mmCIF file with all atom_site columns, C-alpha atoms in Angstrom:
data_model
loop_
_atom_site.group_PDB
_atom_site.id
_atom_site.type_symbol
_atom_site.label_atom_id
_atom_site.label_alt_id
_atom_site.label_comp_id
_atom_site.label_asym_id
_atom_site.label_entity_id
_atom_site.label_seq_id
_atom_site.pdbx_PDB_ins_code
_atom_site.Cartn_x
_atom_site.Cartn_y
_atom_site.Cartn_z
_atom_site.occupancy
_atom_site.B_iso_or_equiv
_atom_site.pdbx_formal_charge
_atom_site.auth_seq_id
_atom_site.auth_comp_id
_atom_site.auth_asym_id
_atom_site.auth_atom_id
_atom_site.pdbx_PDB_model_num
ATOM 1   C CA . MET Z 1 1   ? -22.703 0.552   -3.558  1.00 67.00 ? 1   MET Z CA 1
ATOM 2   C CA . LYS Z 1 2   ? -22.702 0.832   0.241   1.00 81.00 ? 2   LYS Z CA 1
ATOM 3   C CA . THR Z 1 3   ? -20.227 -2.053  0.442   1.00 80.00 ? 3   THR Z CA 1
ATOM 4   C CA . PHE Z 1 4   ? -17.968 -0.295  -2.047  1.00 77.00 ? 4   PHE Z CA 1
ATOM 5   C CA . LYS Z 1 5   ? -18.055 2.966   -0.081  1.00 84.00 ? 5   LYS Z CA 1
ATOM 6   C CA . ALA Z 1 6   ? -17.299 1.140   3.182   1.00 86.00 ? 6   ALA Z CA 1
ATOM 7   C CA . LEU Z 1 7   ? -14.361 -0.734  1.647   1.00 89.00 ? 7   LEU Z CA 1
ATOM 8   C CA . SER Z 1 8   ? -13.162 2.415   -0.076  1.00 91.00 ? 8   SER Z CA 1
ATOM 9   C CA . TYR Z 1 9   ? -13.176 4.413   3.162   1.00 93.00 ? 9   TYR Z CA 1
ATOM 10  C CA . GLY Z 1 10  ? -11.662 1.455   4.997   1.00 94.00 ? 10  GLY Z CA 1
ATOM 11  C CA . THR Z 1 11  ? -8.864  1.368   2.426   1.00 96.00 ? 11  THR Z CA 1
ATOM 12  C CA . VAL Z 1 12  ? -8.296  5.102   2.854   1.00 97.00 ? 12  VAL Z CA 1
ATOM 13  C CA . GLY Z 1 13  ? -8.147  4.675   6.638   1.00 97.00 ? 13  GLY Z CA 1
ATOM 14  C CA . LEU Z 1 14  ? -5.756  1.725   6.421   1.00 97.00 ? 14  LEU Z CA 1
ATOM 15  C CA . LEU Z 1 15  ? -3.440  3.560   4.019   1.00 98.00 ? 15  LEU Z CA 1
ATOM 16  C CA . ILE Z 1 16  ? -3.443  6.680   6.202   1.00 98.00 ? 16  ILE Z CA 1
ATOM 17  C CA . LEU Z 1 17  ? -2.622  4.605   9.290   1.00 97.00 ? 17  LEU Z CA 1
ATOM 18  C CA . ILE Z 1 18  ? 0.213   2.814   7.477   1.00 97.00 ? 18  ILE Z CA 1
ATOM 19  C CA . GLY Z 1 19  ? 1.420   6.070   5.957   1.00 98.00 ? 19  GLY Z CA 1
ATOM 20  C CA . ILE Z 1 20  ? 1.557   8.012   9.209   1.00 98.00 ? 20  ILE Z CA 1
ATOM 21  C CA . GLY Z 1 21  ? 3.279   5.158   11.051  1.00 97.00 ? 21  GLY Z CA 1
ATOM 22  C CA . ALA Z 1 22  ? 5.845   4.739   8.269   1.00 97.00 ? 22  ALA Z CA 1
ATOM 23  C CA . VAL Z 1 23  ? 6.526   8.478   8.033   1.00 98.00 ? 23  VAL Z CA 1
ATOM 24  C CA . LEU Z 1 24  ? 7.141   8.669   11.788  1.00 98.00 ? 24  LEU Z CA 1
ATOM 25  C CA . ALA Z 1 25  ? 9.321   5.547   11.885  1.00 97.00 ? 25  ALA Z CA 1
ATOM 26  C CA . GLY Z 1 26  ? 11.190  6.585   8.729   1.00 97.00 ? 26  GLY Z CA 1
ATOM 27  C CA . LEU Z 1 27  ? 11.907  10.019  10.180  1.00 98.00 ? 27  LEU Z CA 1
ATOM 28  C CA . GLY Z 1 28  ? 13.050  8.376   13.405  1.00 97.00 ? 28  GLY Z CA 1
ATOM 29  C CA . PHE Z 1 29  ? 15.568  6.258   11.499  1.00 97.00 ? 29  PHE Z CA 1
ATOM 30  C CA . ILE Z 1 30  ? 16.710  9.186   9.355   1.00 98.00 ? 30  ILE Z CA 1
ATOM 31  C CA . LEU Z 1 31  ? 17.218  11.497  12.335  1.00 97.00 ? 31  LEU Z CA 1
ATOM 32  C CA . GLU Z 1 32  ? 18.948  8.800   14.391  1.00 97.00 ? 32  GLU Z CA 1
ATOM 33  C CA . PRO Z 1 33  ? 20.370  6.217   11.962  1.00 97.00 ? 33  PRO Z CA 1
ATOM 34  C CA . ASP Z 1 34  ? 21.757  4.164   14.838  1.00 97.00 ? 34  ASP Z CA 1
ATOM 35  C CA . GLY Z 1 35  ? 18.139  3.273   15.652  1.00 95.00 ? 35  GLY Z CA 1
ATOM 36  C CA . SER Z 1 36  ? 18.351  4.486   19.246  1.00 95.00 ? 36  SER Z CA 1
ATOM 37  C CA . GLY Z 1 37  ? 15.420  6.862   18.856  1.00 93.00 ? 37  GLY Z CA 1
ATOM 38  C CA . LEU Z 1 38  ? 13.156  3.916   18.089  1.00 93.00 ? 38  LEU Z CA 1
ATOM 39  C CA . GLY Z 1 39  ? 14.718  1.522   20.561  1.00 92.00 ? 39  GLY Z CA 1
ATOM 40  C CA . MET Z 1 40  ? 16.620  -0.405  17.899  1.00 92.00 ? 40  MET Z CA 1
ATOM 41  C CA . SER Z 1 41  ? 20.276  -1.301  17.596  1.00 93.00 ? 41  SER Z CA 1
ATOM 42  C CA . VAL Z 1 42  ? 22.465  -1.430  14.497  1.00 94.00 ? 42  VAL Z CA 1
ATOM 43  C CA . LYS Z 1 43  ? 23.475  -4.900  15.719  1.00 95.00 ? 43  LYS Z CA 1
ATOM 44  C CA . LEU Z 1 44  ? 20.218  -6.076  14.148  1.00 93.00 ? 44  LEU Z CA 1
ATOM 45  C CA . LEU Z 1 45  ? 21.673  -5.150  10.761  1.00 95.00 ? 45  LEU Z CA 1
ATOM 46  C CA . LYS Z 1 46  ? 24.808  -7.309  11.055  1.00 94.00 ? 46  LYS Z CA 1
ATOM 47  C CA . ASP Z 1 47  ? 23.590  -9.761  8.366   1.00 93.00 ? 47  ASP Z CA 1
ATOM 48  C CA . SER Z 1 48  ? 22.076  -7.079  6.131   1.00 95.00 ? 48  SER Z CA 1
ATOM 49  C CA . PRO Z 1 49  ? 23.694  -4.884  3.479   1.00 95.00 ? 49  PRO Z CA 1
ATOM 50  C CA . PHE Z 1 50  ? 23.207  -1.825  5.729   1.00 96.00 ? 50  PHE Z CA 1
ATOM 51  C CA . ASN Z 1 51  ? 25.536  -0.349  8.345   1.00 96.00 ? 51  ASN Z CA 1
ATOM 52  C CA . ASP Z 1 52  ? 22.780  1.744   9.894   1.00 97.00 ? 52  ASP Z CA 1
ATOM 53  C CA . PHE Z 1 53  ? 19.077  2.530   9.475   1.00 97.00 ? 53  PHE Z CA 1
ATOM 54  C CA . LEU Z 1 54  ? 19.442  5.569   7.185   1.00 97.00 ? 54  LEU Z CA 1
ATOM 55  C CA . ILE Z 1 55  ? 18.661  3.863   3.841   1.00 97.00 ? 55  ILE Z CA 1
ATOM 56  C CA . PRO Z 1 56  ? 15.911  1.663   5.340   1.00 96.00 ? 56  PRO Z CA 1
ATOM 57  C CA . GLY Z 1 57  ? 14.512  4.801   6.997   1.00 97.00 ? 57  GLY Z CA 1
ATOM 58  C CA . ILE Z 1 58  ? 14.422  6.730   3.720   1.00 98.00 ? 58  ILE Z CA 1
ATOM 59  C CA . THR Z 1 59  ? 12.785  3.776   1.984   1.00 96.00 ? 59  THR Z CA 1
ATOM 60  C CA . LEU Z 1 60  ? 10.237  3.404   4.775   1.00 96.00 ? 60  LEU Z CA 1
ATOM 61  C CA . LEU Z 1 61  ? 9.461   7.128   4.728   1.00 98.00 ? 61  LEU Z CA 1
ATOM 62  C CA . VAL Z 1 62  ? 9.005   7.337   0.966   1.00 98.00 ? 62  VAL Z CA 1
ATOM 63  C CA . VAL Z 1 63  ? 7.473   3.985   -0.056  1.00 96.00 ? 63  VAL Z CA 1
ATOM 64  C CA . ASN Z 1 64  ? 5.389   2.912   2.916   1.00 96.00 ? 64  ASN Z CA 1
ATOM 65  C CA . GLY Z 1 65  ? 4.880   6.449   4.217   1.00 98.00 ? 65  GLY Z CA 1
ATOM 66  C CA . ILE Z 1 66  ? 4.463   9.159   1.614   1.00 98.00 ? 66  ILE Z CA 1
ATOM 67  C CA . LEU Z 1 67  ? 3.239   6.853   -1.154  1.00 98.00 ? 67  LEU Z CA 1
ATOM 68  C CA . SER Z 1 68  ? 0.622   5.316   1.157   1.00 98.00 ? 68  SER Z CA 1
ATOM 69  C CA . LEU Z 1 69  ? -0.698  8.798   1.903   1.00 98.00 ? 69  LEU Z CA 1
ATOM 70  C CA . VAL Z 1 70  ? -0.748  9.706   -1.804  1.00 98.00 ? 70  VAL Z CA 1
ATOM 71  C CA . VAL Z 1 71  ? -2.572  6.480   -2.680  1.00 98.00 ? 71  VAL Z CA 1
ATOM 72  C CA . ALA Z 1 72  ? -5.049  7.080   0.172   1.00 98.00 ? 72  ALA Z CA 1
ATOM 73  C CA . TYR Z 1 73  ? -5.907  10.344  -1.577  1.00 98.00 ? 73  TYR Z CA 1
ATOM 74  C CA . LEU Z 1 74  ? -6.240  8.557   -4.938  1.00 97.00 ? 74  LEU Z CA 1
ATOM 75  C CA . VAL Z 1 75  ? -8.653  6.060   -3.385  1.00 96.00 ? 75  VAL Z CA 1
ATOM 76  C CA . TYR Z 1 76  ? -10.595 8.891   -1.742  1.00 96.00 ? 76  TYR Z CA 1
ATOM 77  C CA . ILE Z 1 77  ? -11.086 10.714  -5.056  1.00 94.00 ? 77  ILE Z CA 1
ATOM 78  C CA . GLU Z 1 78  ? -11.824 7.384   -6.783  1.00 91.00 ? 78  GLU Z CA 1
ATOM 79  C CA . ASN Z 1 79  ? -8.965  7.758   -9.242  1.00 94.00 ? 79  ASN Z CA 1
ATOM 80  C CA . ARG Z 1 80  ? -8.950  4.965   -11.792 1.00 91.00 ? 80  ARG Z CA 1
ATOM 81  C CA . TYR Z 1 81  ? -5.353  4.019   -10.868 1.00 95.00 ? 81  TYR Z CA 1
ATOM 82  C CA . ALA Z 1 82  ? -6.051  3.774   -7.144  1.00 96.00 ? 82  ALA Z CA 1
ATOM 83  C CA . GLY Z 1 83  ? -6.669  0.018   -7.270  1.00 96.00 ? 83  GLY Z CA 1
ATOM 84  C CA . ASN Z 1 84  ? -3.397  -0.733  -9.057  1.00 97.00 ? 84  ASN Z CA 1
ATOM 85  C CA . ALA Z 1 85  ? -1.511  1.626   -6.757  1.00 97.00 ? 85  ALA Z CA 1
ATOM 86  C CA . THR Z 1 86  ? -2.991  -0.132  -3.710  1.00 98.00 ? 86  THR Z CA 1
ATOM 87  C CA . ILE Z 1 87  ? -1.913  -3.499  -5.103  1.00 98.00 ? 87  ILE Z CA 1
ATOM 88  C CA . VAL Z 1 88  ? 1.622   -2.162  -5.643  1.00 98.00 ? 88  VAL Z CA 1
ATOM 89  C CA . LEU Z 1 89  ? 1.726   -0.905  -2.057  1.00 98.00 ? 89  LEU Z CA 1
ATOM 90  C CA . GLY Z 1 90  ? 0.626   -4.328  -0.831  1.00 98.00 ? 90  GLY Z CA 1
ATOM 91  C CA . ILE Z 1 91  ? 3.404   -5.968  -2.818  1.00 98.00 ? 91  ILE Z CA 1
ATOM 92  C CA . ALA Z 1 92  ? 5.888   -3.383  -1.501  1.00 97.00 ? 92  ALA Z CA 1
ATOM 93  C CA . MET Z 1 93  ? 4.798   -4.152  2.071   1.00 97.00 ? 93  MET Z CA 1
ATOM 94  C CA . ILE Z 1 94  ? 5.247   -7.894  1.529   1.00 97.00 ? 94  ILE Z CA 1
ATOM 95  C CA . ILE Z 1 95  ? 8.713   -7.339  0.027   1.00 97.00 ? 95  ILE Z CA 1
ATOM 96  C CA . TRP Z 1 96  ? 9.625   -4.943  2.863   1.00 95.00 ? 96  TRP Z CA 1
ATOM 97  C CA . ILE Z 1 97  ? 8.674   -7.411  5.582   1.00 96.00 ? 97  ILE Z CA 1
ATOM 98  C CA . SER Z 1 98  ? 10.165  -10.392 3.731   1.00 96.00 ? 98  SER Z CA 1
ATOM 99  C CA . ALA Z 1 99  ? 13.496  -8.578  3.370   1.00 95.00 ? 99  ALA Z CA 1
ATOM 100 C CA . GLN Z 1 100 ? 13.346  -7.586  7.027   1.00 94.00 ? 100 GLN Z CA 1
ATOM 101 C CA . VAL Z 1 101 ? 12.757  -11.147 8.160   1.00 95.00 ? 101 VAL Z CA 1
ATOM 102 C CA . TYR Z 1 102 ? 15.453  -12.463 5.822   1.00 95.00 ? 102 TYR Z CA 1
ATOM 103 C CA . TRP Z 1 103 ? 18.079  -10.050 7.167   1.00 94.00 ? 103 TRP Z CA 1
ATOM 104 C CA . ILE Z 1 104 ? 17.134  -9.579  10.819  1.00 91.00 ? 104 ILE Z CA 1
ATOM 105 C CA . GLY Z 1 105 ? 14.710  -12.413 11.578  1.00 91.00 ? 105 GLY Z CA 1
ATOM 106 C CA . TRP Z 1 106 ? 11.345  -12.336 13.331  1.00 93.00 ? 106 TRP Z CA 1
ATOM 107 C CA . VAL Z 1 107 ? 11.967  -9.658  15.957  1.00 89.00 ? 107 VAL Z CA 1
ATOM 108 C CA . SER Z 1 108 ? 8.551   -8.073  16.360  1.00 89.00 ? 108 SER Z CA 1
ATOM 109 C CA . GLY Z 1 109 ? 4.908   -9.021  16.468  1.00 91.00 ? 109 GLY Z CA 1
ATOM 110 C CA . LEU Z 1 110 ? 4.334   -6.229  13.966  1.00 92.00 ? 110 LEU Z CA 1
ATOM 111 C CA . GLN Z 1 111 ? 6.112   -8.162  11.219  1.00 95.00 ? 111 GLN Z CA 1
ATOM 112 C CA . PRO Z 1 112 ? 3.465   -10.884 10.730  1.00 96.00 ? 112 PRO Z CA 1
ATOM 113 C CA . LEU Z 1 113 ? 0.737   -8.270  11.163  1.00 96.00 ? 113 LEU Z CA 1
ATOM 114 C CA . LEU Z 1 114 ? 2.262   -6.074  8.458   1.00 96.00 ? 114 LEU Z CA 1
ATOM 115 C CA . LEU Z 1 115 ? 2.682   -9.107  6.208   1.00 97.00 ? 115 LEU Z CA 1
ATOM 116 C CA . VAL Z 1 116 ? -1.060  -9.766  6.536   1.00 97.00 ? 116 VAL Z CA 1
ATOM 117 C CA . ILE Z 1 117 ? -1.784  -6.071  5.960   1.00 97.00 ? 117 ILE Z CA 1
ATOM 118 C CA . GLY Z 1 118 ? 0.216   -6.253  2.716   1.00 97.00 ? 118 GLY Z CA 1
ATOM 119 C CA . CYS Z 1 119 ? -1.997  -9.128  1.579   1.00 97.00 ? 119 CYS Z CA 1
ATOM 120 C CA . ILE Z 1 120 ? -5.108  -7.192  2.598   1.00 97.00 ? 120 ILE Z CA 1
ATOM 121 C CA . GLU Z 1 121 ? -3.897  -4.172  0.610   1.00 97.00 ? 121 GLU Z CA 1
ATOM 122 C CA . MET Z 1 122 ? -3.510  -6.370  -2.466  1.00 97.00 ? 122 MET Z CA 1
ATOM 123 C CA . GLY Z 1 123 ? -7.047  -7.726  -2.018  1.00 96.00 ? 123 GLY Z CA 1
ATOM 124 C CA . LEU Z 1 124 ? -8.509  -4.263  -1.528  1.00 96.00 ? 124 LEU Z CA 1
ATOM 125 C CA . GLY Z 1 125 ? -6.671  -3.016  -4.604  1.00 96.00 ? 125 GLY Z CA 1
ATOM 126 C CA . TYR Z 1 126 ? -8.040  -5.901  -6.654  1.00 95.00 ? 126 TYR Z CA 1
ATOM 127 C CA . TYR Z 1 127 ? -11.563 -5.095  -5.458  1.00 93.00 ? 127 TYR Z CA 1
ATOM 128 C CA . LEU Z 1 128 ? -11.123 -1.391  -6.220  1.00 93.00 ? 128 LEU Z CA 1
ATOM 129 C CA . ASN Z 1 129 ? -9.930  -2.271  -9.727  1.00 91.00 ? 129 ASN Z CA 1
ATOM 130 C CA . ARG Z 1 130 ? -13.012 -4.372  -10.339 1.00 88.00 ? 130 ARG Z CA 1
ATOM 131 C CA . VAL Z 1 131 ? -15.316 -1.547  -9.271  1.00 84.00 ? 131 VAL Z CA 1
ATOM 132 C CA . TYR Z 1 132 ? -13.450 1.326   -10.958 1.00 78.00 ? 132 TYR Z CA 1
ATOM 133 C CA . ASN Z 1 133 ? -12.995 -0.499  -14.244 1.00 76.00 ? 133 ASN Z CA 1
ATOM 134 C CA . ARG Z 1 134 ? -16.458 -1.946  -14.752 1.00 70.00 ? 134 ARG Z CA 1
ATOM 135 C CA . PRO Z 1 135 ? -18.678 -0.460  -17.441 1.00 62.00 ? 135 PRO Z CA 1
ATOM 136 C CA . HIS Z 1 136 ? -20.763 2.459   -16.226 1.00 52.00 ? 136 HIS Z CA 1
ATOM 137 C CA . GLY Z 1 137 ? -24.460 1.993   -15.818 1.00 42.00 ? 137 GLY Z CA 1
ATOM 138 C CA . MET Z 1 138 ? -26.492 -0.945  -14.636 1.00 38.00 ? 138 MET Z CA 1
ATOM 139 C CA . PHE Z 1 139 ? -26.189 -2.976  -17.827 1.00 38.00 ? 139 PHE Z CA 1
ATOM 140 C CA . LYS Z 1 140 ? -23.412 -3.305  -20.353 1.00 42.00 ? 140 LYS Z CA 1
ATOM 141 C CA . SER Z 1 141 ? -24.235 -1.546  -23.569 1.00 42.00 ? 141 SER Z CA 1
ATOM 142 C CA . ASN Z 1 142 ? -24.117 -3.738  -26.639 1.00 43.00 ? 142 ASN Z CA 1
ATOM 143 C CA . SER Z 1 143 ? -24.014 -0.637  -28.868 1.00 43.00 ? 143 SER Z CA 1
ATOM 144 C CA . HIS Z 1 144 ? -25.852 -2.473  -31.645 1.00 43.00 ? 144 HIS Z CA 1
ATOM 145 C CA . HIS Z 1 145 ? -27.856 0.627   -32.478 1.00 43.00 ? 145 HIS Z CA 1
ATOM 146 C CA . ASP Z 1 146 ? -24.653 2.596   -33.076 1.00 45.00 ? 146 ASP Z CA 1
ATOM 147 C CA . SER Z 1 147 ? -23.546 0.353   -35.936 1.00 45.00 ? 147 SER Z CA 1
ATOM 148 C CA . HIS Z 1 148 ? -26.733 0.582   -38.013 1.00 45.00 ? 148 HIS Z CA 1
ATOM 149 C CA . ALA Z 1 149 ? -27.065 3.100   -40.780 1.00 49.00 ? 149 ALA Z CA 1
ATOM 150 C CA . HIS Z 1 150 ? -30.208 5.186   -40.402 1.00 47.00 ? 150 HIS Z CA 1
#
């Protein structure tokens, strides 16, 4: 159970870190869609479907930011859907970075790191699912005594 608590708190910490970073970056792109506030240029988007960073900023803020913070809370309270939600966030991170690399290329050392973090999120979510969805108690109940007429 100590391992579970450590991984659970580690997952919460990771999701909070991702969430805060994504909220700040998303707000930066929303407030300055030309990317200048974050040291980016719209020239990076020349091969993408976007003219500026507004839509990517909103997506970053909501999906990787706010949802990561919400899921961190779900993990903290040991909600039964926390594992699945963590897996979905991992998949979203992988899609986010893959789309980024497809449209703008490898432009930052954060991209491979975030790709790995997406995979880690998926693994943590899988582990959380296994723990949250196992039968309660030390042994599985066969419930044979429930089916007998007394």
